[in-house]
GROMACS .gro file of C-alpha atoms in nm:
model
  386
    1MET     CA    1   0.000   0.000   0.000
    2GLN     CA    2   0.132   0.341  -0.091
    3GLU     CA    3   0.202   0.593   0.179
    4PRO     CA    4  -0.010   0.909   0.156
    5ALA     CA    5   0.164   1.232   0.078
    6SER     CA    6   0.121   1.482   0.356
    7PRO     CA    7   0.178   1.859   0.366
    8THR     CA    8   0.517   1.965   0.496
    9VAL     CA    9   0.370   2.213   0.743
   10GLN     CA   10   0.600   2.165   1.040
   11GLU     CA   11   0.537   2.275   1.395
   12PRO     CA   12   0.743   2.586   1.480
   13ARG     CA   13   1.020   2.589   1.738
   14VAL     CA   14   0.907   2.741   2.067
   15PHE     CA   15   1.129   2.938   2.307
   16ARG     CA   16   1.090   3.094   2.649
   17LEU     CA   17   1.258   3.432   2.684
   18ILE     CA   18   1.331   3.606   3.015
   19VAL     CA   19   1.395   3.979   2.965
   20ALA     CA   20   1.411   4.287   3.185
   21ASN     CA   21   1.153   4.495   2.996
   22ALA     CA   22   0.956   4.533   2.675
   23SER     CA   23   1.231   4.733   2.503
   24GLU     CA   24   1.485   4.455   2.558
   25ALA     CA   25   1.233   4.199   2.432
   26VAL     CA   26   1.177   4.393   2.107
   27GLN     CA   27   1.550   4.420   2.039
   28LEU     CA   28   1.618   4.054   2.122
   29ILE     CA   29   1.330   3.912   1.916
   30GLN     CA   30   1.400   4.129   1.613
   31LYS     CA   31   1.775   4.058   1.627
   32LYS     CA   32   1.749   3.679   1.660
   33PHE     CA   33   1.423   3.597   1.480
   34GLY     CA   34   1.322   3.893   1.265
   35THR     CA   35   0.957   3.943   1.171
   36HIS     CA   36   0.886   3.570   1.135
   37ALA     CA   37   0.857   3.518   1.511
   38THR     CA   38   0.521   3.501   1.686
   39VAL     CA   39   0.465   3.597   2.049
   40GLN     CA   40   0.237   3.339   2.211
   41SER     CA   41   0.210   3.476   2.565
   42VAL     CA   42   0.352   3.745   2.791
   43LYS     CA   43   0.349   3.750   3.170
   44GLN     CA   44   0.552   3.877   3.461
   45HIS     CA   45   0.833   3.651   3.582
   46GLN     CA   46   0.927   3.667   3.949
   47PRO     CA   47   1.269   3.533   4.057
   48LYS     CA   48   1.257   3.233   4.289
   49GLY     CA   49   1.409   3.195   4.634
   50VAL     CA   50   1.582   3.472   4.825
   51SER     CA   51   1.700   3.635   4.503
   52LYS     CA   52   1.353   3.785   4.458
   53LEU     CA   53   1.425   4.016   4.751
   54TRP     CA   54   1.672   4.223   4.548
   55SER     CA   55   1.587   4.130   4.187
   56ASN     CA   56   1.352   4.338   3.975
   57PRO     CA   57   1.050   4.169   3.813
   58LYS     CA   58   1.111   4.050   3.458
   59LEU     CA   59   0.899   3.946   3.161
   60GLU     CA   60   0.853   3.586   3.052
   61ILE     CA   61   0.773   3.568   2.681
   62ILE     CA   62   0.685   3.253   2.485
   63VAL     CA   63   0.792   3.288   2.120
   64SER     CA   64   0.736   3.047   1.830
   65VAL     CA   65   0.959   3.058   1.522
   66PRO     CA   66   0.902   2.875   1.190
   67ARG     CA   67   1.169   2.620   1.109
   68GLN     CA   68   1.422   2.736   0.853
   69GLY     CA   69   1.354   2.611   0.505
   70GLU     CA   70   0.993   2.530   0.591
   71VAL     CA   71   0.781   2.485   0.279
   72LYS     CA   72   0.406   2.503   0.310
   73ALA     CA   73   0.335   2.250   0.036
   74PRO     CA   74  -0.026   2.169  -0.053
   75PHE     CA   75  -0.176   1.827   0.001
   76GLN     CA   76  -0.113   1.586  -0.285
   77LEU     CA   77  -0.268   1.252  -0.360
   78PRO     CA   78  -0.049   0.938  -0.331
   79PRO     CA   79   0.209   0.918  -0.614
   80SER     CA   80   0.229   0.635  -0.861
   81PRO     CA   81   0.476   0.350  -0.797
   82GLU     CA   82   0.701   0.485  -1.073
   83SER     CA   83   0.721   0.835  -0.924
   84GLU     CA   84   0.776   0.688  -0.577
   85SER     CA   85   1.089   0.504  -0.694
   86GLU     CA   86   1.220   0.820  -0.859
   87GLU     CA   87   1.163   1.029  -0.547
   88ALA     CA   88   1.339   0.772  -0.332
   89THR     CA   89   1.663   0.834  -0.520
   90LYS     CA   90   1.635   1.207  -0.450
   91LYS     CA   91   1.587   1.188  -0.071
   92PRO     CA   92   1.873   1.345   0.130
   93LYS     CA   93   2.093   1.119   0.333
   94PRO     CA   94   2.054   1.119   0.712
   95SER     CA   95   2.403   1.262   0.749
   96GLU     CA   96   2.309   1.587   0.573
   97THR     CA   97   2.267   1.901   0.784
   98SER     CA   98   1.908   1.946   0.903
   99ASP     CA   99   1.711   2.271   0.929
  100GLU     CA  100   1.688   2.225   1.305
  101ALA     CA  101   2.066   2.242   1.346
  102ALA     CA  102   2.072   2.578   1.171
  103MET     CA  103   1.852   2.744   1.432
  104PRO     CA  104   2.013   2.935   1.720
  105ASP     CA  105   2.046   2.753   2.049
  106ILE     CA  106   1.817   2.862   2.331
  107GLU     CA  107   2.111   2.990   2.538
  108GLU     CA  108   2.199   3.230   2.257
  109VAL     CA  109   1.844   3.355   2.227
  110THR     CA  110   1.768   3.416   2.592
  111GLN     CA  111   2.124   3.504   2.698
  112SER     CA  112   2.064   3.276   2.994
  113GLY     CA  113   2.165   2.912   3.031
  114ARG     CA  114   1.868   2.840   3.256
  115ASP     CA  115   1.603   2.902   2.991
  116THR     CA  116   1.486   2.603   2.791
  117PRO     CA  117   1.262   2.556   2.487
  118VAL     CA  118   0.903   2.459   2.542
  119ASN     CA  119   0.835   2.098   2.445
  120GLU     CA  120   0.740   2.076   2.080
  121PRO     CA  121   0.443   1.860   1.975
  122LYS     CA  122   0.529   1.556   1.768
  123ASP     CA  123   0.385   1.512   1.424
  124THR     CA  124   0.107   1.257   1.398
  125PRO     CA  125   0.124   1.055   1.075
  126GLU     CA  126  -0.180   1.073   0.853
  127PRO     CA  127  -0.373   0.748   0.800
  128GLU     CA  128  -0.308   0.565   0.477
  129PRO     CA  129  -0.566   0.605   0.201
  130PRO     CA  130  -0.676   0.305  -0.003
  131ASN     CA  131  -0.465   0.220  -0.306
  132GLU     CA  132  -0.619   0.285  -0.644
  133SER     CA  133  -0.386   0.106  -0.881
  134ASP     CA  134  -0.606   0.154  -1.185
  135GLY     CA  135  -0.740   0.478  -1.326
  136THR     CA  136  -1.108   0.387  -1.308
  137ALA     CA  137  -1.358   0.562  -1.087
  138THR     CA  138  -1.476   0.390  -0.767
  139SER     CA  139  -1.836   0.305  -0.684
  140ILE     CA  140  -1.871   0.611  -0.462
  141SER     CA  141  -1.901   0.952  -0.625
  142ILE     CA  142  -1.712   1.270  -0.536
  143GLU     CA  143  -2.040   1.421  -0.419
  144GLU     CA  144  -2.101   1.134  -0.175
  145LEU     CA  145  -1.744   1.159  -0.047
  146LEU     CA  146  -1.787   1.528   0.028
  147LEU     CA  147  -2.119   1.478   0.206
  148GLN     CA  148  -1.988   1.187   0.413
  149SER     CA  149  -1.688   1.393   0.523
  150GLY     CA  150  -1.906   1.674   0.658
  151PHE     CA  151  -1.917   1.927   0.373
  152ASP     CA  152  -2.218   2.157   0.386
  153LYS     CA  153  -2.498   2.038   0.154
  154THR     CA  154  -2.557   2.383   0.010
  155LEU     CA  155  -2.185   2.417  -0.066
  156VAL     CA  156  -2.178   2.081  -0.244
  157GLN     CA  157  -2.481   2.184  -0.449
  158ARG     CA  158  -2.309   2.512  -0.543
  159LEU     CA  159  -1.997   2.325  -0.650
  160LYS     CA  160  -2.208   2.091  -0.864
  161ASN     CA  161  -2.346   2.392  -1.051
  162LEU     CA  162  -1.997   2.509  -1.152
  163PRO     CA  163  -1.873   2.431  -1.507
  164GLN     CA  164  -1.571   2.242  -1.367
  165TRP     CA  165  -1.793   1.985  -1.195
  166THR     CA  166  -1.862   1.793  -1.518
  167SER     CA  167  -1.491   1.719  -1.558
  168ILE     CA  168  -1.452   1.633  -1.186
  169ARG     CA  169  -1.745   1.390  -1.195
  170GLN     CA  170  -1.614   1.202  -1.499
  171ARG     CA  171  -1.268   1.133  -1.356
  172SER     CA  172  -1.146   0.865  -1.116
  173THR     CA  173  -1.160   0.937  -0.743
  174LYS     CA  174  -0.794   1.042  -0.726
  175GLN     CA  175  -0.807   1.257  -1.035
  176GLY     CA  176  -1.142   1.406  -0.939
  177LEU     CA  177  -1.022   1.501  -0.591
  178THR     CA  178  -0.705   1.654  -0.732
  179GLU     CA  179  -0.912   1.869  -0.967
  180LEU     CA  180  -1.155   1.956  -0.688
  181ILE     CA  181  -0.870   2.069  -0.459
  182SER     CA  182  -0.745   2.301  -0.733
  183LEU     CA  183  -1.093   2.448  -0.761
  184LEU     CA  184  -1.124   2.497  -0.384
  185ARG     CA  185  -0.776   2.650  -0.370
  186ALA     CA  186  -0.869   2.906  -0.637
  187GLU     CA  187  -1.191   3.000  -0.455
  188PHE     CA  188  -1.007   3.035  -0.123
  189SER     CA  189  -0.744   3.263  -0.280
  190ALA     CA  190  -1.019   3.478  -0.431
  191ALA     CA  191  -1.152   3.548  -0.081
  192GLN     CA  192  -0.814   3.665   0.056
  193THR     CA  193  -0.841   4.022  -0.067
  194GLU     CA  194  -0.663   4.244   0.185
  195GLN     CA  195  -0.494   4.272   0.523
  196PRO     CA  196  -0.649   4.478   0.805
  197GLY     CA  197  -0.549   4.838   0.869
  198PRO     CA  198  -0.386   4.988   1.181
  199HIS     CA  199  -0.721   5.035   1.361
  200VAL     CA  200  -0.892   4.701   1.432
  201ALA     CA  201  -1.198   4.592   1.632
  202PHE     CA  202  -1.268   4.234   1.741
  203ILE     CA  203  -1.630   4.118   1.725
  204GLY     CA  204  -1.800   3.795   1.828
  205THR     CA  205  -2.040   3.616   2.058
  206PRO     CA  206  -1.950   3.567   2.426
  207GLY     CA  207  -1.679   3.307   2.495
  208VAL     CA  208  -1.542   3.260   2.142
  209GLY     CA  209  -1.188   3.369   2.235
  210LYS     CA  210  -1.177   3.739   2.138
  211SER     CA  211  -0.950   3.824   2.431
  212THR     CA  212  -0.696   3.557   2.332
  213VAL     CA  213  -0.681   3.681   1.974
  214LEU     CA  214  -0.657   4.041   2.093
  215GLN     CA  215  -0.371   3.974   2.334
  216LYS     CA  216  -0.168   3.766   2.088
  217THR     CA  217  -0.212   4.030   1.822
  218ILE     CA  218  -0.101   4.310   2.054
  219ALA     CA  219   0.202   4.112   2.174
  220ASN     CA  220   0.312   4.043   1.817
  221ARG     CA  221   0.274   4.402   1.707
  222ILE     CA  222   0.476   4.530   2.004
  223PHE     CA  223   0.750   4.269   2.044
  224VAL     CA  224   0.798   4.148   1.687
  225HIS     CA  225   0.721   4.462   1.487
  226GLY     CA  226   0.805   4.729   1.747
  227LYS     CA  227   0.475   4.917   1.707
  228GLN     CA  228   0.313   5.163   1.947
  229VAL     CA  229  -0.020   5.012   2.052
  230GLN     CA  230  -0.324   5.153   2.230
  231VAL     CA  231  -0.625   4.947   2.339
  232LEU     CA  232  -0.975   5.092   2.358
  233LYS     CA  233  -1.233   4.905   2.564
  234LEU     CA  234  -1.589   4.996   2.469
  235ASP     CA  235  -1.891   4.967   2.699
  236ASP     CA  236  -2.265   5.005   2.679
  237GLU     CA  237  -2.513   4.987   2.967
  238ASP     CA  238  -2.336   4.674   3.096
  239PRO     CA  239  -1.971   4.745   3.195
  240ASN     CA  240  -1.708   4.553   2.999
  241PRO     CA  241  -1.469   4.408   3.266
  242ASP     CA  242  -1.102   4.492   3.207
  243ASP     CA  243  -0.913   4.336   3.503
  244LEU     CA  244  -0.714   4.079   3.303
  245LEU     CA  245  -0.665   4.307   3.004
  246THR     CA  246  -0.540   4.585   3.233
  247VAL     CA  247  -0.271   4.359   3.375
  248PHE     CA  248  -0.175   4.236   3.029
  249CYS     CA  249  -0.142   4.589   2.889
  250GLU     CA  250   0.073   4.694   3.184
  251VAL     CA  251   0.305   4.399   3.125
  252VAL     CA  252   0.351   4.454   2.750
  253GLY     CA  253   0.354   4.833   2.766
  254ALA     CA  254   0.032   4.901   2.577
  255ARG     CA  255  -0.187   5.195   2.675
  256LEU     CA  256  -0.543   5.096   2.777
  257VAL     CA  257  -0.825   5.352   2.774
  258ARG     CA  258  -1.202   5.333   2.815
  259ASP     CA  259  -1.286   5.675   2.674
  260PRO     CA  260  -1.223   5.732   2.301
  261ASN     CA  261  -1.131   6.092   2.383
  262ASP     CA  262  -0.827   5.963   2.573
  263LEU     CA  263  -0.674   5.802   2.265
  264GLN     CA  264  -0.347   5.959   2.155
  265LEU     CA  265  -0.357   5.921   1.780
  266GLY     CA  266  -0.038   5.926   1.577
  267LYS     CA  267   0.077   5.812   1.234
  268SER     CA  268   0.257   5.506   1.372
  269THR     CA  269   0.006   5.422   1.647
  270GLU     CA  270  -0.209   5.112   1.612
  271ILE     CA  271  -0.545   5.093   1.791
  272TYR     CA  272  -0.719   4.770   1.888
  273VAL     CA  273  -1.078   4.783   2.012
  274ASP     CA  274  -1.211   4.530   2.260
  275LEU     CA  275  -1.589   4.479   2.254
  276PRO     CA  276  -1.807   4.269   2.482
  277GLY     CA  277  -1.979   3.968   2.328
  278VAL     CA  278  -2.287   4.039   2.118
  279THR     CA  279  -2.574   3.811   2.013
  280LEU     CA  280  -2.868   3.832   1.774
  281GLN     CA  281  -3.098   3.825   2.077
  282HIS     CA  282  -2.985   4.181   2.162
  283PRO     CA  283  -3.000   4.382   1.838
  284GLU     CA  284  -2.985   4.710   2.030
  285ARG     CA  285  -2.629   4.626   2.144
  286ILE     CA  286  -2.530   4.545   1.788
  287ARG     CA  287  -2.661   4.883   1.669
  288HIS     CA  288  -2.489   5.062   1.958
  289PHE     CA  289  -2.144   4.916   1.891
  290LYS     CA  290  -2.184   4.949   1.514
  291SER     CA  291  -2.251   5.321   1.558
  292ALA     CA  292  -1.956   5.357   1.797
  293LEU     CA  293  -1.715   5.193   1.549
  294ASP     CA  294  -1.851   5.407   1.264
  295GLU     CA  295  -1.803   5.724   1.469
  296LEU     CA  296  -1.445   5.624   1.555
  297LYS     CA  297  -1.381   5.536   1.188
  298ILE     CA  298  -1.259   5.186   1.276
  299GLN     CA  299  -1.253   5.038   0.927
  300SER     CA  300  -1.107   4.690   1.000
  301ARG     CA  301  -1.349   4.469   1.194
  302VAL     CA  302  -1.261   4.105   1.266
  303LEU     CA  303  -1.529   3.843   1.330
  304VAL     CA  304  -1.395   3.591   1.583
  305MET     CA  305  -1.558   3.247   1.560
  306ASN     CA  306  -1.509   2.935   1.772
  307SER     CA  307  -1.439   2.653   1.526
  308LEU     CA  308  -1.589   2.398   1.768
  309TYR     CA  309  -1.936   2.551   1.721
  310ASP     CA  310  -2.172   2.377   1.480
  311ALA     CA  311  -2.235   2.512   1.132
  312HIS     CA  312  -2.568   2.668   1.235
  313SER     CA  313  -2.402   2.872   1.512
  314LEU     CA  314  -2.124   2.984   1.277
  315THR     CA  315  -2.385   3.091   1.023
  316ARG     CA  316  -2.559   3.301   1.289
  317SER     CA  317  -2.224   3.465   1.360
  318TYR     CA  318  -2.216   3.567   0.995
  319GLU     CA  319  -2.551   3.738   1.048
  320ILE     CA  320  -2.393   3.943   1.328
  321ALA     CA  321  -2.101   4.019   1.097
  322ARG     CA  322  -2.337   4.154   0.832
  323HIS     CA  323  -2.498   4.396   1.079
  324MET     CA  324  -2.162   4.505   1.225
  325GLY     CA  325  -1.986   4.574   0.896
  326VAL     CA  326  -1.721   4.303   0.942
  327THR     CA  327  -1.427   4.307   0.701
  328HIS     CA  328  -1.217   4.007   0.817
  329GLN     CA  329  -1.258   3.686   1.014
  330THR     CA  330  -1.065   3.435   1.223
  331PHE     CA  331  -1.122   3.098   1.391
  332THR     CA  332  -1.020   2.995   1.742
  333HIS     CA  333  -0.979   2.648   1.903
  334LEU     CA  334  -0.864   2.497   1.573
  335ASP     CA  335  -0.621   2.265   1.754
  336GLU     CA  336  -0.921   2.105   1.930
  337LEU     CA  337  -1.121   2.056   1.609
  338GLU     CA  338  -1.093   1.704   1.468
  339HIS     CA  339  -1.298   1.739   1.148
  340TRP     CA  340  -1.246   2.060   0.954
  341ALA     CA  341  -1.473   1.997   0.653
  342LYS     CA  342  -1.753   2.221   0.785
  343LEU     CA  343  -1.518   2.523   0.767
  344TRP     CA  344  -1.499   2.518   0.385
  345LYS     CA  345  -1.837   2.689   0.366
  346PHE     CA  346  -1.697   2.990   0.551
  347VAL     CA  347  -1.365   3.043   0.369
  348LEU     CA  348  -1.446   3.023  -0.003
  349THR     CA  349  -1.559   3.288  -0.250
  350GLY     CA  350  -1.791   3.538  -0.084
  351SER     CA  351  -1.645   3.502   0.268
  352TYR     CA  352  -1.421   3.741   0.461
  353PRO     CA  353  -1.038   3.738   0.439
  354LEU     CA  354  -0.875   3.528   0.711
  355ILE     CA  355  -0.631   3.668   0.967
  356PHE     CA  356  -0.488   3.579   1.309
  357ILE     CA  357  -0.527   3.200   1.282
  358ASN     CA  358  -0.450   3.014   1.607
  359THR     CA  359  -0.355   2.645   1.610
  360GLY     CA  360  -0.215   2.538   1.945
  361MET     CA  361   0.114   2.722   2.006
  362SER     CA  362   0.122   2.847   1.648
  363THR     CA  363  -0.025   3.181   1.546
  364ALA     CA  364  -0.016   3.319   1.193
  365THR     CA  365  -0.082   3.687   1.128
  366HIS     CA  366  -0.104   3.613   0.754
  367ALA     CA  367  -0.353   3.329   0.775
  368SER     CA  368  -0.392   3.274   0.402
  369GLU     CA  369  -0.036   3.136   0.388
  370SER     CA  370  -0.082   2.870   0.656
  371PHE     CA  371  -0.452   2.795   0.688
  372LEU     CA  372  -0.525   2.640   0.349
  373PRO     CA  373  -0.263   2.360   0.367
  374LEU     CA  374  -0.396   2.272   0.714
  375LEU     CA  375  -0.757   2.275   0.596
  376ILE     CA  376  -0.675   2.048   0.304
  377SER     CA  377  -0.475   1.802   0.515
  378LYS     CA  378  -0.743   1.795   0.786
  379THR     CA  379  -1.012   1.714   0.529
  380PHE     CA  380  -0.911   1.505   0.233
  381PRO     CA  381  -0.703   1.221   0.384
  382LYS     CA  382  -1.013   1.128   0.587
  383ILE     CA  383  -1.227   1.133   0.274
  384LEU     CA  384  -0.990   0.888   0.107
  385LEU     CA  385  -1.046   0.636   0.389
  386ASN     CA  386  -1.417   0.597   0.306
   0.00000   0.00000   0.00000
């Protein structure tokens, strides 16, 4: 049986940095990692033992860095026996230098021999798909495969109405899926139109993870890109608690205000707006916050959705997005989601551009570069098992 080809999307290396202040963190991260690093968390680090009596508090920063030479290759169907034998002759020998060896050691990065990298998750091999030695189509159609895997019925019907579907339907399972993936890839790319501007608001229902996305975004903009950041927390009749966000902003050096008049606008200043959760059951809150964002001229508005929610709940989130003037979207809890097929409905032509994708310890600020290979690999190998 042939081994399935899998995307070469590798888990990033993760480091723990102990620094004296935010300024030192910015210099260290930019010097050692450049703009490819991602700040995962920031918190105060207190020395242990009696040394804490005379030592100043420091910052503990968790940073993930893509492996050098990483190639985000798309999912490909199993190769033919002939191509497998040819590829085997091209594989590098074990003695060759690996990408891992080229990365700086943790002692160099943290300037402290006591700091160690966070344990990296091990790759889980994809299950083997069935072998199709001949070029004939199987008894199950592409449409049935998509429906069994969890694709939305309305999406499948829309795909069937496209001109390309006639060619897909007439091919074997392997060839049909290859052609279908190319079609889905083109539709996904068509939806990735633009990146957000310097003034961004995060919108979503209660408990979807807006605060996590907000904090990771702020940390990246400050520590990786060296930006000046201000955070505006908006309220209505019900106060929007800010205890945790206040502590976080103090640690990373971001200015937190509750009154828009207190914002200190500048050409290089980025503003991130934190909103309380909104639901369709309270349309007056939606209108209130929509008006507030319009008045502040916050053009970039990110819909935050919990990927573990069912398709009906995600669709209702899109209704909120329509009323709030959303321009971008993101998913949270992707590392906990086993079957990703339901997400295709929300990322193809007609959807919002993706940003700030979170998968475990990995965060991508340019989601279109990393999300699609993951979505393909989390969908189609399982289809091939049916």
